[in-house]
mmCIF file of C-alpha atoms in Angstrom:
data_model
loop_
_atom_site.group_PDB
_atom_site.id
_atom_site.type_symbol
_atom_site.label_atom_id
_atom_site.label_comp_id
_atom_site.label_asym_id
_atom_site.label_seq_id
_atom_site.Cartn_x
_atom_site.Cartn_y
_atom_site.Cartn_z
ATOM 1 C CA MET A 1 77.209 105.716 97.143
ATOM 2 C CA THR A 2 75.142 107.272 99.930
ATOM 3 C CA ASP A 3 72.602 104.481 99.999
ATOM 4 C CA ARG A 4 74.979 101.375 99.953
ATOM 5 C CA LYS A 5 76.338 103.436 103.265
ATOM 6 C CA LYS A 6 73.045 102.761 105.019
ATOM 7 C CA ALA A 7 71.569 99.401 103.528
ATOM 8 C CA SER A 8 72.690 96.104 105.069
ATOM 9 C CA LYS A 9 74.833 94.724 102.472
ATOM 10 C CA GLY A 10 74.127 91.829 100.295
ATOM 11 C CA ASP A 11 75.892 90.136 97.501
ATOM 12 C CA GLY A 12 73.515 91.411 95.018
ATOM 13 C CA GLU A 13 74.159 95.180 95.729
ATOM 14 C CA THR A 14 77.961 95.013 94.607
ATOM 15 C CA PRO A 15 78.407 96.029 91.130
ATOM 16 C CA LEU A 16 79.673 93.653 88.686
ATOM 17 C CA LEU A 17 82.885 95.701 88.140
ATOM 18 C CA GLU A 18 83.536 95.175 91.846
ATOM 19 C CA TRP A 19 83.603 91.411 91.585
ATOM 20 C CA ILE A 20 85.856 91.788 88.525
ATOM 21 C CA CYS A 21 88.374 93.864 90.017
ATOM 22 C CA GLY A 22 88.465 91.887 93.066
ATOM 23 C CA GLY A 23 88.861 88.492 91.360
ATOM 24 C CA ILE A 24 91.688 90.509 89.110
ATOM 25 C CA GLY A 25 93.409 91.242 92.268
ATOM 26 C CA ALA A 26 92.832 87.949 94.129
ATOM 27 C CA LEU A 27 94.412 86.123 90.941
ATOM 28 C CA LEU A 28 97.285 88.746 90.855
ATOM 29 C CA PHE A 29 97.941 88.518 94.933
ATOM 30 C CA LEU A 30 97.779 84.405 95.128
ATOM 31 C CA GLY A 31 100.232 84.353 91.692
ATOM 32 C CA LEU A 32 102.704 86.764 93.531
ATOM 33 C CA VAL A 33 102.645 84.703 96.499
ATOM 34 C CA ALA A 34 102.893 81.355 95.031
ATOM 35 C CA LEU A 35 105.631 82.747 92.775
ATOM 36 C CA LEU A 36 107.537 84.523 95.512
ATOM 37 C CA ALA A 37 107.021 81.378 98.055
ATOM 38 C CA GLY A 38 108.092 79.077 95.312
ATOM 39 C CA GLU A 39 111.415 80.906 94.506
ATOM 40 C CA GLY A 40 112.202 81.315 98.275
ATOM 41 C CA MET A 41 111.938 77.436 98.553
ATOM 42 C CA LYS A 42 114.573 76.960 96.351
ATOM 43 C CA PRO A 43 118.076 76.472 97.946
ATOM 44 C CA PRO A 44 120.416 79.864 97.472
ATOM 45 C CA THR A 45 122.919 79.500 94.799
ATOM 46 C CA PRO A 46 125.941 81.831 94.971
ATOM 47 C CA PRO A 47 126.804 84.555 92.349
ATOM 48 C CA ASP A 48 127.859 83.209 88.968
ATOM 49 C CA ILE A 49 129.474 85.988 87.199
ATOM 50 C CA SER A 50 131.838 85.834 84.089
ATOM 51 C CA GLY A 51 133.361 88.503 81.703
ATOM 52 C CA ARG A 52 134.051 88.650 78.362
ATOM 53 C CA VAL A 53 135.555 91.369 75.498
ATOM 54 C CA ILE A 54 133.059 92.022 73.144
ATOM 55 C CA GLY A 55 135.269 94.665 71.008
ATOM 56 C CA VAL A 56 138.448 96.837 70.533
ATOM 57 C CA GLU A 57 138.316 99.865 69.023
ATOM 58 C CA ARG A 58 140.468 103.179 68.650
ATOM 59 C CA ARG A 59 139.185 105.946 70.349
ATOM 60 C CA ASP A 60 141.157 109.348 70.158
ATOM 61 C CA SER A 61 144.772 108.145 71.114
ATOM 62 C CA ARG A 62 144.021 105.196 73.229
ATOM 63 C CA TRP A 63 142.306 101.912 72.917
ATOM 64 C CA PHE A 64 138.470 100.803 74.357
ATOM 65 C CA ALA A 65 138.137 97.449 75.020
ATOM 66 C CA ALA A 66 134.214 96.607 75.356
ATOM 67 C CA ILE A 67 133.172 94.216 78.286
ATOM 68 C CA GLU A 68 130.330 92.164 78.850
ATOM 69 C CA VAL A 69 129.435 91.201 82.498
ATOM 70 C CA ARG A 70 126.838 88.574 83.058
ATOM 71 C CA ASN A 71 125.563 87.292 86.133
ATOM 72 C CA GLU A 72 123.851 83.766 86.045
ATOM 73 C CA GLY A 73 123.499 83.353 89.953
ATOM 74 C CA ASP A 74 121.727 85.135 92.721
ATOM 75 C CA ALA A 75 122.501 89.200 92.827
ATOM 76 C CA ALA A 76 125.698 90.646 93.457
ATOM 77 C CA SER A 77 126.791 94.204 94.221
ATOM 78 C CA ASP A 78 130.006 96.045 94.209
ATOM 79 C CA VAL A 79 130.889 93.362 91.569
ATOM 80 C CA GLN A 80 135.155 94.192 90.561
ATOM 81 C CA ILE A 81 136.434 93.202 86.894
ATOM 82 C CA GLU A 82 139.922 93.443 85.910
ATOM 83 C CA VAL A 83 140.654 93.582 82.095
ATOM 84 C CA ILE A 84 144.397 92.341 81.613
ATOM 85 C CA SER A 85 146.237 93.101 78.384
ATOM 86 C CA GLY A 86 150.039 92.289 78.478
ATOM 87 C CA ALA A 87 151.342 94.330 81.067
ATOM 88 C CA GLU A 88 148.848 96.677 81.566
ATOM 89 C CA ILE A 89 145.999 96.124 83.877
ATOM 90 C CA ARG A 90 142.309 98.047 84.163
ATOM 91 C CA SER A 91 139.621 97.464 86.668
ATOM 92 C CA MET A 92 136.080 98.585 86.487
ATOM 93 C CA THR A 93 133.236 97.919 88.875
ATOM 94 C CA VAL A 94 129.630 97.223 88.502
ATOM 95 C CA ASP A 95 127.358 98.637 91.132
ATOM 96 C CA PHE A 96 124.643 96.247 91.058
ATOM 97 C CA LEU A 97 124.105 92.991 88.888
ATOM 98 C CA PRO A 98 121.004 91.001 89.469
ATOM 99 C CA THR A 99 120.015 87.524 88.403
ATOM 100 C CA GLU A 100 120.347 86.471 84.755
ATOM 101 C CA ALA A 101 121.364 90.304 83.826
ATOM 102 C CA THR A 102 124.283 91.459 81.571
ATOM 103 C CA ALA A 103 126.388 94.803 82.459
ATOM 104 C CA THR A 104 128.375 96.252 79.425
ATOM 105 C CA GLY A 105 131.134 98.640 79.858
ATOM 106 C CA GLY A 106 134.715 99.173 79.036
ATOM 107 C CA VAL A 107 138.095 100.051 79.868
ATOM 108 C CA TYR A 108 140.958 102.259 77.860
ATOM 109 C CA PHE A 109 144.168 101.149 76.923
ATOM 110 C CA ASP A 110 147.604 102.989 75.995
ATOM 111 C CA GLN A 111 148.591 100.233 73.694
ATOM 112 C CA GLN A 112 146.698 98.209 71.595
ATOM 113 C CA PRO A 113 145.080 94.903 73.054
ATOM 114 C CA ASP A 114 146.133 92.047 71.535
ATOM 115 C CA SER A 115 142.875 90.069 71.000
ATOM 116 C CA ALA A 116 144.172 86.534 71.645
ATOM 117 C CA ALA A 117 145.732 87.790 74.859
ATOM 118 C CA ILE A 118 143.282 89.983 76.396
ATOM 119 C CA ARG A 119 141.171 88.543 78.994
ATOM 120 C CA VAL A 120 138.980 89.314 82.153
ATOM 121 C CA ALA A 121 138.914 88.309 85.455
ATOM 122 C CA LEU A 122 136.324 88.674 88.203
ATOM 123 C CA THR A 123 138.123 89.944 91.682
ATOM 124 C CA GLY A 124 135.359 90.367 93.955
ATOM 125 C CA TYR A 125 131.885 91.024 94.634
ATOM 126 C CA LEU A 126 129.194 91.345 97.836
ATOM 127 C CA ALA A 127 126.520 89.162 97.473
ATOM 128 C CA SER A 128 123.259 90.968 97.921
ATOM 129 C CA MET B 1 69.570 90.937 91.980
ATOM 130 C CA MET B 2 70.669 90.828 89.154
ATOM 131 C CA ARG B 3 69.612 94.471 88.528
ATOM 132 C CA SER B 4 71.799 95.705 91.245
ATOM 133 C CA LEU B 5 74.671 93.724 89.886
ATOM 134 C CA LEU B 6 74.457 94.966 86.405
ATOM 135 C CA ASP B 7 73.362 98.836 87.479
ATOM 136 C CA ARG B 8 75.111 101.098 85.385
ATOM 137 C CA LYS B 9 75.052 103.790 87.722
ATOM 138 C CA CYS B 10 76.508 101.712 90.609
ATOM 139 C CA ASN B 11 78.875 100.680 88.405
ATOM 140 C CA ALA B 12 79.957 103.850 87.060
ATOM 141 C CA GLU B 13 80.269 104.928 90.622
ATOM 142 C CA TYR B 14 83.001 101.943 91.470
ATOM 143 C CA ALA B 15 84.682 102.725 88.055
ATOM 144 C CA GLY B 16 85.135 106.212 89.239
ATOM 145 C CA GLY B 17 86.715 105.005 92.708
ATOM 146 C CA LEU B 18 89.296 102.766 90.753
ATOM 147 C CA LEU B 19 90.485 105.741 88.955
ATOM 148 C CA ARG B 20 90.715 107.616 91.993
ATOM 149 C CA ALA B 21 92.608 104.540 93.446
ATOM 150 C CA LEU B 22 95.102 104.018 90.699
ATOM 151 C CA LEU B 23 95.874 107.837 91.143
ATOM 152 C CA GLY B 24 96.144 107.419 94.784
ATOM 153 C CA ALA B 25 98.330 104.255 94.530
ATOM 154 C CA MET B 26 100.721 106.289 91.895
ATOM 155 C CA VAL B 27 100.983 109.245 94.289
ATOM 156 C CA PHE B 28 101.916 107.383 97.318
ATOM 157 C CA ALA B 29 104.394 104.549 95.478
ATOM 158 C CA LEU B 30 105.985 107.110 92.981
ATOM 159 C CA PRO B 31 108.892 108.224 95.328
ATOM 160 C CA LEU B 32 109.522 104.283 95.549
ATOM 161 C CA LEU B 33 108.843 103.648 92.014
ATOM 162 C CA MET B 34 111.589 105.933 91.539
ATOM 163 C CA THR B 35 114.046 104.480 94.169
ATOM 164 C CA MET B 36 117.063 102.750 92.987
ATOM 165 C CA GLU B 37 117.379 100.866 96.386
ATOM 166 C CA MET B 38 113.533 99.860 95.917
ATOM 167 C CA TRP B 39 114.354 98.230 92.354
ATOM 168 C CA GLU B 40 117.449 96.320 93.739
ATOM 169 C CA LEU B 41 115.493 95.288 96.559
ATOM 170 C CA GLY B 42 112.567 93.729 94.781
ATOM 171 C CA ALA B 43 115.597 92.031 92.896
ATOM 172 C CA SER B 44 117.339 90.954 95.946
ATOM 173 C CA MET B 45 115.806 90.657 98.767
ATOM 174 C CA ASP B 46 114.313 87.457 100.446
ATOM 175 C CA ARG B 47 111.358 85.783 98.730
ATOM 176 C CA LEU B 48 109.755 84.259 101.642
ATOM 177 C CA ARG B 49 109.781 87.455 103.954
ATOM 178 C CA LEU B 50 108.494 89.194 100.462
ATOM 179 C CA ALA B 51 105.781 86.706 100.254
ATOM 180 C CA LEU B 52 105.100 87.322 104.194
ATOM 181 C CA LEU B 53 105.016 90.833 103.778
ATOM 182 C CA LEU B 54 102.287 90.769 101.080
ATOM 183 C CA LEU B 55 100.268 88.289 103.475
ATOM 184 C CA VAL B 56 100.325 90.464 106.001
ATOM 185 C CA THR B 57 99.412 93.394 103.934
ATOM 186 C CA LEU B 58 96.245 91.845 102.856
ATOM 187 C CA PRO B 59 94.176 91.702 106.365
ATOM 188 C CA MET B 60 95.515 95.420 106.908
ATOM 189 C CA LEU B 61 94.547 96.436 103.278
ATOM 190 C CA VAL B 62 90.841 95.144 104.407
ATOM 191 C CA ALA B 63 90.988 97.344 107.758
ATOM 192 C CA LEU B 64 91.739 100.184 105.812
ATOM 193 C CA SER B 65 89.211 99.593 103.298
ATOM 194 C CA PHE B 66 86.897 99.828 106.426
ATOM 195 C CA TYR B 67 88.458 103.117 107.136
ATOM 196 C CA ALA B 68 89.068 104.838 104.233
ATOM 197 C CA GLY B 69 88.573 102.521 101.516
ATOM 198 C CA PHE B 70 87.265 104.046 97.782
ATOM 199 C CA GLU B 71 83.627 103.288 98.468
ATOM 200 C CA ARG B 72 81.726 103.956 101.645
ATOM 201 C CA THR B 73 80.851 100.030 103.004
ATOM 202 C CA PHE B 74 80.317 98.305 106.192
ATOM 203 C CA SER B 75 80.061 94.847 104.397
ATOM 204 C CA ILE B 76 83.155 92.739 104.972
ATOM 205 C CA THR B 77 82.685 91.090 101.510
ATOM 206 C CA ASP B 78 82.975 94.555 99.625
ATOM 207 C CA ASN B 79 86.302 95.498 102.128
ATOM 208 C CA ILE B 80 87.645 92.102 100.940
ATOM 209 C CA LEU B 81 86.827 92.646 97.359
ATOM 210 C CA ASP B 82 88.110 96.434 97.470
ATOM 211 C CA ALA B 83 91.486 95.208 98.906
ATOM 212 C CA PHE B 84 91.749 93.069 96.426
ATOM 213 C CA ALA B 85 90.873 95.636 93.894
ATOM 214 C CA ALA B 86 93.646 98.005 95.536
ATOM 215 C CA LEU B 87 95.695 95.541 95.190
ATOM 216 C CA ALA B 88 95.252 94.909 91.418
ATOM 217 C CA VAL B 89 95.510 98.593 90.318
ATOM 218 C CA SER B 90 98.604 98.851 92.147
ATOM 219 C CA VAL B 91 100.159 96.225 90.519
ATOM 220 C CA ILE B 92 99.102 97.324 86.899
ATOM 221 C CA GLY B 93 99.960 100.790 88.077
ATOM 222 C CA CYS B 94 103.321 99.859 89.524
ATOM 223 C CA ALA B 95 104.012 97.299 86.303
ATOM 224 C CA THR B 96 103.162 100.074 83.713
ATOM 225 C CA VAL B 97 105.569 102.614 85.455
ATOM 226 C CA LEU B 98 108.536 100.196 85.728
ATOM 227 C CA ALA B 99 108.310 99.171 82.045
ATOM 228 C CA VAL B 100 107.963 102.762 80.980
ATOM 229 C CA PHE B 101 111.141 103.235 83.245
ATOM 230 C CA GLY B 102 112.887 100.243 81.993
ATOM 231 C CA GLU B 103 113.248 98.170 85.267
ATOM 232 C CA ILE B 104 110.945 95.561 83.472
ATOM 233 C CA GLY B 105 110.931 93.930 80.648
ATOM 234 C CA PRO B 106 112.055 91.718 77.955
ATOM 235 C CA GLY B 107 115.844 90.453 79.148
ATOM 236 C CA ILE B 108 115.012 91.062 82.717
ATOM 237 C CA ALA B 109 114.709 87.925 84.931
ATOM 238 C CA TRP B 110 111.285 87.073 85.290
ATOM 239 C CA ARG B 111 111.931 86.769 88.942
ATOM 240 C CA ASP B 112 113.185 89.986 89.185
ATOM 241 C CA VAL B 113 110.084 91.456 87.839
ATOM 242 C CA VAL B 114 108.160 89.332 90.281
ATOM 243 C CA GLY B 115 110.000 90.726 93.065
ATOM 244 C CA LYS B 116 109.917 94.590 92.040
ATOM 245 C CA ILE B 117 106.171 94.443 91.505
ATOM 246 C CA ALA B 118 105.459 92.906 94.529
ATOM 247 C CA ALA B 119 107.995 95.079 96.682
ATOM 248 C CA LEU B 120 105.910 97.970 95.181
ATOM 249 C CA SER B 121 102.530 97.354 94.815
ATOM 250 C CA PHE B 122 102.048 96.215 98.708
ATOM 251 C CA ALA B 123 102.836 100.291 99.321
ATOM 252 C CA ALA B 124 101.124 101.177 96.155
ATOM 253 C CA ALA B 125 98.050 99.706 97.557
ATOM 254 C CA ILE B 126 98.038 101.523 100.847
ATOM 255 C CA GLY B 127 97.940 104.898 98.696
ATOM 256 C CA ALA B 128 95.266 103.249 96.402
ATOM 257 C CA LEU B 129 92.667 102.781 99.450
ATOM 258 C CA LEU B 130 93.715 106.066 100.751
ATOM 259 C CA ALA B 131 92.629 107.802 97.789
ATOM 260 C CA ASP B 132 89.557 108.635 98.431
ATOM 261 C CA LYS B 133 90.249 110.527 101.276
ATOM 262 C CA GLN B 134 92.456 112.773 99.528
ATOM 263 C CA PHE B 135 90.765 113.084 95.859
ATOM 264 C CA ASN B 136 86.981 112.720 96.733
ATOM 265 C CA ASP B 137 85.416 115.689 97.989
ATOM 266 C CA ALA B 138 81.985 113.990 98.631
ATOM 267 C CA ALA B 139 83.601 111.330 100.737
ATOM 268 C CA ALA B 140 85.047 114.305 102.808
ATOM 269 C CA LYS B 141 81.471 115.416 103.634
ATOM 270 C CA GLU B 142 80.400 111.968 104.188
ATOM 271 C CA ASP B 143 83.256 111.344 106.535
ATOM 272 C CA ALA B 144 81.618 113.718 108.980
ATOM 273 C CA THR B 145 78.805 111.224 109.548
ATOM 274 C CA HIS B 146 80.917 108.255 108.956
ATOM 275 C CA ARG B 147 81.714 105.585 111.432
ATOM 276 C CA LYS B 148 82.864 107.098 114.795
ATOM 277 C CA ASP B 149 84.966 104.182 115.840
ATOM 278 C CA HIS B 150 87.600 105.159 118.114
ATOM 279 C CA GLY B 151 88.455 102.668 120.185
ATOM 280 C CA THR B 152 92.142 101.884 121.092
ATOM 281 C CA ILE B 153 92.871 99.042 118.150
ATOM 282 C CA SER B 154 90.984 101.428 115.603
ATOM 283 C CA ARG B 155 93.354 104.872 116.731
ATOM 284 C CA LEU B 156 96.467 102.567 116.905
ATOM 285 C CA PHE B 157 95.600 101.130 113.583
ATOM 286 C CA VAL B 158 95.534 104.692 111.929
ATOM 287 C CA MET B 159 98.627 105.296 113.545
ATOM 288 C CA ALA B 160 100.285 102.751 112.064
ATOM 289 C CA ILE B 161 98.910 103.119 108.535
ATOM 290 C CA GLY B 162 100.479 106.773 109.086
ATOM 291 C CA ALA B 163 103.574 105.355 110.433
ATOM 292 C CA ILE B 164 103.960 103.595 107.048
ATOM 293 C CA PHE B 165 102.713 106.291 105.162
ATOM 294 C CA LEU B 166 106.259 108.392 106.000
ATOM 295 C CA ALA B 167 108.601 105.422 106.767
ATOM 296 C CA LEU B 168 108.250 103.373 103.546
ATOM 297 C CA ASN B 169 109.872 106.273 101.923
ATOM 298 C CA ILE B 170 112.818 105.849 103.809
ATOM 299 C CA ALA B 171 113.046 102.228 104.735
ATOM 300 C CA PRO B 172 114.280 101.265 101.472
ATOM 301 C CA THR B 173 117.458 103.843 101.124
ATOM 302 C CA GLU B 174 120.938 102.879 102.248
ATOM 303 C CA GLU B 175 121.058 105.855 104.525
ATOM 304 C CA VAL B 176 119.560 104.581 107.343
ATOM 305 C CA VAL B 177 122.398 102.207 108.015
ATOM 306 C CA PRO B 178 125.399 104.668 108.135
ATOM 307 C CA LEU B 179 123.190 106.970 109.867
ATOM 308 C CA ALA B 180 122.594 104.559 112.494
ATOM 309 C CA SER B 181 126.244 103.590 112.764
ATOM 310 C CA ALA B 182 127.455 107.248 112.975
ATOM 311 C CA MET B 183 124.993 107.754 115.933
ATOM 312 C CA SER B 184 126.564 107.117 119.414
ATOM 313 C CA PRO B 185 124.162 105.312 122.114
ATOM 314 C CA LEU B 186 123.415 108.483 123.553
ATOM 315 C CA GLN B 187 122.368 110.144 120.049
ATOM 316 C CA SER B 188 120.025 107.496 119.397
ATOM 317 C CA ILE B 189 118.343 107.633 122.576
ATOM 318 C CA ALA B 190 117.860 111.693 122.179
ATOM 319 C CA LEU B 191 116.523 110.747 118.740
ATOM 320 C CA ALA B 192 113.756 108.487 120.506
ATOM 321 C CA VAL B 193 113.002 111.158 122.692
ATOM 322 C CA ILE B 194 112.796 113.806 120.195
ATOM 323 C CA SER B 195 110.332 111.204 117.935
ATOM 324 C CA LEU B 196 108.127 110.722 121.366
ATOM 325 C CA VAL B 197 107.679 114.768 121.829
ATOM 326 C CA ALA B 198 107.037 115.381 118.367
ATOM 327 C CA LEU B 199 104.265 112.518 118.521
ATOM 328 C CA HIS B 200 103.030 113.990 121.621
ATOM 329 C CA ALA B 201 103.129 117.234 120.495
ATOM 330 C CA ILE B 202 101.365 116.430 117.086
ATOM 331 C CA LEU B 203 98.559 114.278 119.330
ATOM 332 C CA THR B 204 97.867 117.115 121.345
ATOM 333 C CA GLY B 205 97.658 119.478 118.450
ATOM 334 C CA VAL B 206 95.337 116.843 116.554
ATOM 335 C CA ASP B 207 93.097 115.035 119.049
ATOM 336 C CA HIS B 208 91.076 117.636 120.866
ATOM 337 C CA GLU B 209 89.957 115.817 123.675
ATOM 338 C CA GLU B 210 88.792 117.448 126.875
ATOM 339 C CA GLY B 211 89.035 116.194 130.470
ATOM 340 C CA VAL B 212 92.160 114.005 129.230
ATOM 341 C CA SER B 213 95.412 114.930 131.233
ATOM 342 C CA VAL B 214 98.895 115.437 129.723
ATOM 343 C CA ALA B 215 100.080 112.311 131.297
ATOM 344 C CA GLY B 216 97.099 110.401 130.509
ATOM 345 C CA ARG B 217 97.299 111.446 126.895
ATOM 346 C CA PHE B 218 101.252 110.657 126.872
ATOM 347 C CA PHE B 219 100.791 106.946 128.386
ATOM 348 C CA ARG B 220 97.519 106.147 126.341
ATOM 349 C CA ARG B 221 98.197 107.612 122.903
ATOM 350 C CA THR B 222 101.997 109.117 122.907
ATOM 351 C CA LEU B 223 103.784 105.725 124.129
ATOM 352 C CA ALA B 224 101.372 103.295 122.820
ATOM 353 C CA GLY B 225 101.507 105.024 119.467
ATOM 354 C CA TYR B 226 105.640 105.121 119.540
ATOM 355 C CA GLY B 227 105.504 101.326 120.354
ATOM 356 C CA VAL B 228 103.462 100.813 116.800
ATOM 357 C CA CYS B 229 106.107 102.751 115.420
ATOM 358 C CA LEU B 230 108.894 101.002 116.568
ATOM 359 C CA LEU B 231 107.396 97.471 115.931
ATOM 360 C CA MET B 232 106.293 98.707 112.394
ATOM 361 C CA CYS B 233 109.952 99.613 111.994
ATOM 362 C CA GLY B 234 111.330 96.814 112.917
ATOM 363 C CA TYR B 235 109.230 94.660 110.890
ATOM 364 C CA ILE B 236 110.081 96.664 107.816
ATOM 365 C CA LEU B 237 113.822 96.951 108.225
ATOM 366 C CA TRP B 238 113.692 92.982 108.839
ATOM 367 C CA THR B 239 111.958 92.488 105.716
ATOM 368 C CA PHE B 240 114.406 94.786 103.551
ATOM 369 C CA GLY B 241 117.375 92.730 105.211
ATOM 370 C CA ARG B 242 118.687 95.525 107.244
ATOM 371 C CA ALA B 243 118.513 93.778 110.707
ATOM 372 C CA ASP B 244 120.650 90.518 109.122
ATOM 373 C CA ASN B 245 124.174 89.889 110.438
ATOM 374 C CA VAL B 246 124.195 92.832 112.849
ATOM 375 C CA SER B 247 124.483 93.180 116.572
ATOM 376 C CA LEU B 248 120.953 93.913 118.472
ATOM 377 C CA ALA B 249 122.478 97.374 119.416
ATOM 378 C CA GLU B 250 122.801 98.476 115.794
ATOM 379 C CA THR B 251 119.307 96.921 114.596
ATOM 380 C CA ALA B 252 117.931 98.885 117.438
ATOM 381 C CA SER B 253 119.781 102.351 116.269
ATOM 382 C CA ARG B 254 118.196 101.585 112.951
ATOM 383 C CA ILE B 255 115.075 101.340 114.255
ATOM 384 C CA VAL B 256 115.088 104.276 116.074
ATOM 385 C CA VAL B 257 116.272 106.268 113.269
ATOM 386 C CA LEU B 258 113.155 105.310 110.964
ATOM 387 C CA ALA B 259 111.057 105.764 113.835
ATOM 388 C CA LEU B 260 111.537 109.220 113.591
ATOM 389 C CA PRO B 261 109.454 109.712 110.547
ATOM 390 C CA ALA B 262 107.468 106.999 111.461
ATOM 391 C CA ALA B 263 106.171 108.805 114.361
ATOM 392 C CA LEU B 264 105.841 111.661 112.337
ATOM 393 C CA GLY B 265 103.221 110.083 110.155
ATOM 394 C CA ALA B 266 101.469 108.191 113.062
ATOM 395 C CA GLY B 267 101.177 111.484 114.453
ATOM 396 C CA ALA B 268 99.222 113.320 111.426
ATOM 397 C CA ALA B 269 97.608 109.869 110.431
ATOM 398 C CA ARG B 270 94.477 111.622 111.669
ATOM 399 C CA LEU B 271 94.913 114.316 109.286
ATOM 400 C CA LEU B 272 95.784 112.101 106.831
ATOM 401 C CA LEU B 273 92.819 109.915 107.326
ATOM 402 C CA GLY B 274 90.747 112.348 108.065
ATOM 403 C CA GLU B 275 89.316 111.499 111.415
ATOM 404 C CA ARG B 276 89.325 113.682 114.303
ATOM 405 C CA SER B 277 88.597 112.471 117.841
ATOM 406 C CA ASP B 278 85.647 114.017 119.642
ATOM 407 C CA ASP B 279 85.707 112.115 122.803
#
């Protein structure tokens, strides 16, 4: 390594491993830039968020409704969800929901929810 | 020529350098790899800005390879190869850690995977090239007779690297925004003055120059270095979207907040890169 500092550099003095690693790095670099630039050229799409109930079960003396929230558009934060069962309304928040991401959680009801009538409503979000 | 290309000792030494680079990349990037805001930024930040960041980072890495890379070389070809190798090591290291953390993997959109890896690996690549300074005793001894380019551009470049070294750990976090909002204009000015004084104090302690007046050092080194810090912080904040949809005054306040750690890093840069002025 000390000799390399003193010699004038030519390609023949560069070890093969250096060429291989440099080539891999160049491919990764160009690939990342190309993917990002291609993604950046697309028109922006607003968050496309939907929610559904995936199950209801009894826990202690209350009823737990499991909720799944899915985002098919651009990332969103502070996603506000309301779950409505008859006269009971419960809310939940998803801090951050990236593109094509699913968040699961749930809310508690005092009365047994009607599976046919329970619904999930998106009430707000912040576009990231 | 082929014998040098395939020389076992040369390749083994380079492999050792790569391992040090991987270690340096992870040491430098681990705080960012474990920062929630970086995961979110990787998923949500503007793609064209992130692509631009990678493009801007590459010449900086080549220059950093010249100053501090994981092998001693003056060849521009080797510096370019080392810069790309640092990126390769960083991408592989960051991807591995993110996969172990569960931040990338099956079920996560590919665009988020690409964004997270890109956002983190540009920072890790800086650590990869700084690695030799931190982990190689032989290199530290060689640096005593290493190139002694102490021109203005090289000094400012070294300070810029030091500024990034500290500022990158804070720039992605959300705390910069409420800090800047809570500060009055007078407090922002006071913070800028404190940053200038701190930078000047560090430069006075690190750079043992003779025959340079205090005023001369302040104008030539401190002000120039702080200017570099402000530009770096402004660019980083713009890249991360922290300058969007806010007033110029608010943006200025955020830049001043981030410039405090950047200034400390810039001042200590000579310690980090193991160079000392002997003008």
